[in-house]
Coordinates of C-alpha atoms and ligand atoms in Angstrom, one line a residue:
M1 CA 0.0 0.0 0.0
T2 CA 1.3 3.4 -0.8
D3 CA 0.8 6.4 1.5
T4 CA -1.7 9.0 0.5
P5 CA -0.2 12.5 0.4
T6 CA -1.5 14.8 3.0
R7 CA -1.5 17.9 0.8
L8 CA -2.4 18.3 -2.9
T9 CA -1.6 21.3 -5.0
I10 CA -3.2 21.6 -8.4
R11 CA -3.8 24.3 -11.0
R12 CA -6.8 26.3 -10.0
P13 CA -9.9 24.5 -11.2
D14 CA -13.0 25.7 -13.1
D15 CA -16.6 24.7 -12.7
W16 CA -18.0 23.9 -16.2
H17 CA -21.7 23.8 -15.0
V18 CA -23.1 26.0 -12.3
H19 CA -26.4 27.7 -11.4
L20 CA -25.7 31.0 -9.6
R21 CA -29.3 32.3 -9.6
D22 CA -30.0 36.0 -9.4
G23 CA -30.8 38.8 -6.9
P24 CA -30.1 38.2 -3.2
V25 CA -29.4 34.4 -3.6
L26 CA -26.8 35.2 -6.2
E27 CA -25.2 37.6 -3.7
G28 CA -25.3 34.7 -1.2
V29 CA -23.9 31.9 -3.3
A30 CA -21.5 33.3 -5.9
K31 CA -18.7 33.6 -3.3
Y32 CA -18.6 29.9 -2.8
T33 CA -18.0 29.2 -6.5
A34 CA -15.5 32.1 -6.7
Q35 CA -13.6 30.8 -3.7
Q36 CA -12.7 27.5 -5.3
F37 CA -12.9 28.1 -9.1
A38 CA -11.3 30.7 -11.4
R39 CA -14.1 30.4 -14.0
A40 CA -17.5 28.9 -14.3
I41 CA -19.9 28.1 -17.1
V42 CA -23.1 29.8 -15.8
M43 CA -26.4 28.3 -16.6
P44 CA -29.0 30.6 -18.1
N45 CA -32.2 29.1 -16.6
L46 CA -33.3 32.2 -14.9
S47 CA -36.9 33.5 -15.1
P48 CA -37.1 34.8 -17.7
P49 CA -34.3 32.8 -19.3
V50 CA -31.1 34.4 -20.6
S51 CA -31.8 34.2 -24.3
T52 CA -30.3 37.5 -25.6
V53 CA -26.9 39.0 -25.7
E54 CA -28.0 42.0 -23.7
A55 CA -29.5 39.8 -20.9
A56 CA -26.3 37.8 -20.7
R57 CA -24.1 40.9 -20.6
A58 CA -26.3 42.3 -17.8
Y59 CA -26.3 39.0 -15.8
R60 CA -22.5 38.7 -16.2
T61 CA -22.1 42.2 -14.7
R62 CA -24.3 41.2 -11.7
I63 CA -22.3 38.1 -11.2
V64 CA -19.0 39.9 -11.3
A65 CA -20.3 42.4 -8.7
A66 CA -21.5 39.5 -6.4
A67 CA -18.4 37.3 -6.8
G68 CA -15.8 39.9 -6.4
P69 CA -12.4 40.1 -8.2
G70 CA -10.5 37.1 -9.6
F71 CA -13.5 35.2 -10.8
T72 CA -14.7 35.0 -14.5
P73 CA -18.2 33.9 -15.3
L74 CA -18.6 32.3 -18.7
M75 CA -22.1 32.9 -20.0
T76 CA -24.4 30.7 -21.9
A77 CA -27.4 31.3 -24.2
Y78 CA -30.6 29.6 -23.3
L79 CA -31.9 28.0 -26.5
T80 CA -35.6 28.3 -27.3
D81 CA -37.6 27.2 -30.3
T82 CA -37.5 30.7 -31.7
I83 CA -34.0 32.0 -30.8
A84 CA -32.3 33.5 -33.9
A85 CA -29.0 31.9 -35.1
D86 CA -27.7 35.5 -35.6
E87 CA -28.2 36.4 -32.0
V88 CA -26.4 33.3 -30.7
A89 CA -23.5 33.8 -33.2
R90 CA -23.3 37.5 -32.4
G91 CA -23.1 36.8 -28.7
H92 CA -20.3 34.3 -29.3
A93 CA -18.4 36.7 -31.6
E94 CA -18.7 39.5 -29.0
G95 CA -17.3 37.3 -26.3
V96 CA -20.5 37.2 -24.3
F97 CA -21.8 33.7 -25.0
T98 CA -19.1 31.1 -24.4
A99 CA -21.6 28.3 -25.3
A100 CA -25.3 27.7 -25.7
K101 CA -27.5 25.4 -23.5
L102 CA -30.1 23.1 -24.8
Y103 CA -32.9 22.3 -22.3
P104 CA -35.5 20.0 -23.7
A105 CA -38.8 21.8 -22.7
H106 CA -40.0 20.8 -19.2
A107 CA -37.0 18.5 -18.6
T108 CA -35.9 20.3 -15.4
T109 CA -36.1 23.5 -13.2
G110 CA -36.5 26.6 -15.4
S111 CA -36.9 24.7 -18.7
A112 CA -40.4 25.8 -19.6
H113 CA -39.1 27.9 -22.4
G114 CA -36.8 25.1 -23.6
V115 CA -36.7 23.4 -27.0
T116 CA -39.7 21.2 -27.9
D117 CA -37.9 19.5 -30.8
V118 CA -34.2 19.8 -31.8
A119 CA -35.5 20.1 -35.4
N120 CA -36.8 23.5 -34.5
I121 CA -33.2 24.8 -33.8
R122 CA -31.5 23.0 -36.6
G123 CA -30.4 26.3 -38.2
V124 CA -28.9 27.5 -34.9
L125 CA -27.0 24.2 -34.4
E126 CA -25.6 24.3 -37.9
R127 CA -24.4 27.9 -37.3
M128 CA -22.8 26.8 -34.0
E129 CA -21.1 23.9 -35.7
A130 CA -19.7 26.3 -38.3
I131 CA -18.3 28.8 -35.8
G132 CA -17.1 26.2 -33.3
M133 CA -19.4 27.2 -30.5
P134 CA -20.0 24.5 -27.9
L135 CA -23.5 23.1 -27.4
L136 CA -24.2 22.1 -23.8
I137 CA -27.0 19.5 -23.5
H138 CA -29.4 18.6 -20.7
G139 CA -29.8 15.0 -22.0
E140 CA -33.2 13.7 -21.0
V141 CA -36.3 13.0 -22.9
T142 CA -39.4 14.5 -21.5
D143 CA -41.9 11.9 -22.7
A144 CA -44.0 11.1 -19.6
H145 CA -44.2 7.5 -20.9
V146 CA -40.5 7.0 -20.4
D147 CA -39.5 5.9 -16.9
I148 CA -37.6 8.7 -15.2
F149 CA -34.6 6.5 -14.6
D150 CA -34.4 5.7 -18.4
R151 CA -34.8 9.3 -19.7
E152 CA -31.0 9.9 -20.2
A153 CA -30.4 6.6 -22.0
V154 CA -33.4 7.1 -24.2
F155 CA -32.3 10.6 -25.0
I156 CA -29.0 9.2 -26.3
E157 CA -30.8 6.9 -28.7
R158 CA -33.5 9.3 -29.8
V159 CA -31.8 12.7 -29.9
L160 CA -28.1 12.8 -29.1
A161 CA -26.8 10.0 -31.3
P162 CA -28.6 11.3 -34.4
L163 CA -27.5 14.9 -33.7
V164 CA -23.9 13.9 -33.4
R165 CA -24.1 11.9 -36.5
D166 CA -25.9 14.7 -38.5
L167 CA -23.6 17.5 -37.3
P168 CA -20.3 15.7 -36.9
G169 CA -18.3 19.0 -36.4
L170 CA -20.6 20.2 -33.6
R171 CA -18.8 20.5 -30.2
V172 CA -21.0 18.9 -27.6
V173 CA -20.9 18.7 -23.8
F174 CA -23.3 16.1 -22.5
E175 CA -24.0 17.8 -19.1
H176 CA -24.1 16.1 -15.7
I177 CA -24.1 12.5 -17.0
T178 CA -25.7 10.0 -14.7
T179 CA -25.5 6.6 -16.6
A180 CA -23.1 4.0 -17.8
E181 CA -24.7 4.5 -21.2
A182 CA -23.8 8.2 -21.3
A183 CA -20.2 7.5 -20.2
A184 CA -19.9 4.9 -22.9
F185 CA -21.4 7.1 -25.6
V186 CA -19.0 9.9 -24.8
T187 CA -16.0 7.6 -24.6
E188 CA -16.9 6.1 -28.0
S189 CA -17.7 9.4 -29.7
G190 CA -15.1 11.6 -31.4
P191 CA -13.0 14.3 -29.6
N192 CA -15.7 16.9 -30.1
V193 CA -18.0 15.1 -27.6
A194 CA -17.3 15.5 -23.9
A195 CA -19.2 15.4 -20.6
T196 CA -19.3 17.0 -17.2
I197 CA -19.9 14.9 -14.0
T198 CA -21.2 16.2 -10.7
P199 CA -20.0 15.3 -7.2
Q200 CA -23.4 13.9 -6.2
H201 CA -23.5 11.4 -9.0
L202 CA -20.1 10.1 -8.0
H203 CA -21.2 9.8 -4.3
I204 CA -24.8 8.7 -4.3
N205 CA -27.1 6.3 -6.0
R206 CA -30.9 6.4 -6.1
N207 CA -31.2 4.7 -2.7
A208 CA -30.0 7.9 -1.1
M209 CA -33.3 9.6 -2.0
F210 CA -35.2 7.0 0.0
A211 CA -32.9 6.2 3.0
G212 CA -35.3 5.8 5.9
G213 CA -37.8 8.2 4.4
I214 CA -37.9 10.6 1.5
R215 CA -34.8 12.8 1.2
P216 CA -35.5 15.9 -0.9
H217 CA -31.9 17.2 -0.6
M218 CA -30.7 14.2 -2.5
Y219 CA -33.0 15.0 -5.4
C220 CA -31.6 16.6 -8.5
L221 CA -32.1 16.2 -12.3
P222 CA -31.0 14.1 -14.0
V223 CA -32.0 11.9 -11.0
A224 CA -29.3 9.6 -9.4
K225 CA -29.5 6.1 -10.9
R226 CA -28.5 2.6 -9.8
E227 CA -25.2 1.7 -8.2
L228 CA -23.8 0.3 -11.4
H229 CA -24.2 3.7 -13.0
R230 CA -22.4 5.5 -10.1
L231 CA -19.5 3.1 -10.5
A232 CA -19.3 3.7 -14.3
L233 CA -19.2 7.4 -13.6
R234 CA -16.5 7.0 -11.1
K235 CA -14.5 5.0 -13.6
A236 CA -15.0 7.7 -16.3
A237 CA -14.1 10.6 -14.0
T238 CA -11.0 9.0 -12.7
S239 CA -9.9 7.5 -16.0
G240 CA -7.7 10.4 -17.1
S241 CA -9.7 10.7 -20.3
P242 CA -9.8 14.3 -21.4
K243 CA -13.5 13.8 -22.4
F244 CA -14.6 14.0 -18.7
F245 CA -14.4 17.1 -16.6
L246 CA -15.7 18.9 -13.5
G247 CA -19.1 20.5 -13.6
T248 CA -20.8 20.7 -10.2
D249 CA -24.4 21.5 -11.3
S250 CA -24.6 23.3 -8.0
A251 CA -28.3 24.3 -7.9
P252 CA -29.3 26.1 -4.8
H253 CA -33.0 26.1 -3.7
A254 CA -34.3 27.5 -0.4
I255 CA -34.9 24.8 2.2
G256 CA -38.7 25.5 2.0
A257 CA -38.7 24.8 -1.8
K258 CA -37.1 21.4 -1.2
E259 CA -39.0 20.3 1.9
T260 CA -42.5 20.5 0.5
A261 CA -45.1 18.4 -1.3
C262 CA -43.5 19.1 -4.7
G263 CA -39.9 19.8 -4.0
C264 CA -37.5 21.4 -6.5
A265 CA -34.7 19.4 -8.2
G266 CA -31.2 20.6 -7.4
I267 CA -28.4 20.0 -5.0
F268 CA -26.3 22.9 -3.6
N269 CA -22.7 21.6 -3.6
A270 CA -20.7 24.7 -4.3
P271 CA -19.4 25.4 -0.7
Y272 CA -17.4 22.0 -0.5
A273 CA -17.2 21.0 -4.1
L274 CA -13.5 20.3 -4.3
E275 CA -13.5 18.5 -1.0
S276 CA -16.4 16.3 -2.3
Y277 CA -14.8 15.4 -5.6
L278 CA -11.4 14.8 -4.0
A279 CA -12.9 12.2 -1.6
V280 CA -14.0 10.2 -4.7
F281 CA -10.6 10.4 -6.3
E282 CA -8.9 9.3 -3.1
E283 CA -11.3 6.4 -2.7
E284 CA -10.6 5.3 -6.3
G285 CA -6.8 5.6 -5.8
A286 CA -6.7 8.2 -8.5
L287 CA -5.4 11.4 -6.8
D288 CA -3.0 11.7 -9.7
K289 CA -5.9 12.1 -12.1
F290 CA -7.6 14.8 -10.1
E291 CA -5.9 17.8 -11.7
G292 CA -6.8 16.7 -15.2
F293 CA -10.4 16.3 -14.3
A294 CA -10.7 19.5 -12.3
S295 CA -8.3 21.9 -14.0
L296 CA -7.0 20.7 -17.4
H297 CA -9.6 18.8 -19.5
G298 CA -12.2 21.5 -19.4
P299 CA -10.0 24.4 -20.6
A300 CA -8.6 22.0 -23.3
F301 CA -12.1 21.2 -24.6
Y302 CA -13.2 24.9 -24.5
G303 CA -10.0 26.1 -26.1
L304 CA -9.1 28.3 -23.1
P305 CA -5.8 28.6 -21.3
V306 CA -5.3 26.7 -18.1
N307 CA -5.3 28.9 -15.0
A308 CA -1.9 30.1 -13.9
E309 CA -2.6 30.1 -10.1
T310 CA -2.8 26.9 -8.0
V311 CA -5.0 25.8 -5.1
T312 CA -4.1 23.5 -2.2
L313 CA -6.2 21.0 -0.3
E314 CA -4.9 19.2 2.8
K315 CA -6.0 16.1 4.6
A316 CA -8.0 17.4 7.6
P317 CA -11.6 16.8 8.8
T318 CA -14.1 19.3 7.4
L319 CA -17.5 19.4 9.0
V320 CA -20.2 20.4 6.5
P321 CA -22.9 22.5 8.2
D322 CA -26.5 21.5 8.3
Q323 CA -27.5 24.7 6.6
I324 CA -26.0 27.7 4.9
D325 CA -27.4 31.2 5.0
A326 CA -27.3 32.5 1.4
N327 CA -27.9 36.1 2.2
G328 CA -31.1 35.5 4.0
T329 CA -32.1 32.3 2.2
P330 CA -31.4 29.1 4.2
I331 CA -30.1 26.3 1.9
V332 CA -29.1 22.7 2.8
P333 CA -25.7 21.9 1.2
F334 CA -24.7 18.6 -0.2
H335 CA -23.0 16.4 2.6
A336 CA -24.9 18.4 5.3
G337 CA -23.8 17.2 8.7
E338 CA -21.1 14.9 7.3
T339 CA -17.4 15.2 7.8
L340 CA -15.3 15.2 4.7
G341 CA -11.6 14.1 4.7
W342 CA -10.0 17.0 2.9
R343 CA -9.9 20.7 3.6
F344 CA -9.7 23.5 1.0
V345 CA -6.7 25.7 2.0
G346 CA -6.9 28.2 -0.8
Ligands
LIG401 C1 -31.2 22.6 -11.9 C2 -31.7 23.9 -11.3 O1 -32.3 23.8 -10.2 O2 -31.6 24.9 -11.9 N1 -31.6 21.5 -11.1 C3 -31.0 20.3 -11.0 O3 -31.6 19.4 -10.4 N2 -29.9 20.0 -11.6 C4 -31.5 22.5 -13.3 C5 -30.7 21.4 -14.1 O4 -29.5 21.6 -14.3 O5 -31.3 20.4 -14.4
LIG402 ZN1 -27.7 22.2 -14.2

């Protein structure tokens, strides 16, 4: 047995999928992401959604003000059935839209204005392919006849595989993958197809939502799957493949919006994101693969420079609080009440 190092220093990571919200909650949560990450791909599912260059520019200004210096938000366009290819391309050319996000309509929180059929945005996708703009996909079908645990696998078959085949030059990030099928699809696709993986999908399987009673804080979308899928995701994340990189999908909701008859989907993991991921890499004996996953593969895919600064984590018990006050909104973080084995030094 080899000794585990007690300190780990890596290039400063980026979060390639985060929900920062807006207003007072943005003020309360942005600092957590900015503390650990240099950049983050910010999801556009506000109400109303961020579907214009002007809205994204204004949102970016609010994020910069909330997060403080040293943090760069990378904005995304929320694709709708009617969004104009010119608007998306102009935002990209002006350095406002780093990427565009495809939410199938009604797939998840804030997706009511999403795309009802990818055929409706074919022109936008062709333009994105031509200009090299990444398409970020929430990969679940919304057909109520499809079992919720099968919606990602069915999406690959019905939507994603045909899309990647028809637009072979399109750069695609399959966001927050949750299944062995998704990991295999990404692995077998060309270098223009990659995926983000969240900490929760590496830690929990679907049992966590029902352990001794219903556990709303373990509920996010895509929903956690069977153990075999969690193990496949762990394998992918720690494989060293440049196709897999860090995207927390940190999605804060007020405690009252989670603990209710129809609770919101979303897990708030930003405050201890690196500690959470690192626990997985340690358990898998893959600490040497952590920097690639957290700090190198994402920039390489997006064609951005790797961050110059570093961050350090050390082996030390870190107690995660039961609740976090996000500027007046109480939120239950991922790992609430647990003690993690690593501590973020800075
Ligand atoms: C996200 C949210 O709350 O905005 N929720 C979630 O469960 N992940 C939306 C999303 O990314 O699906
Ligand atoms: Zn998300």
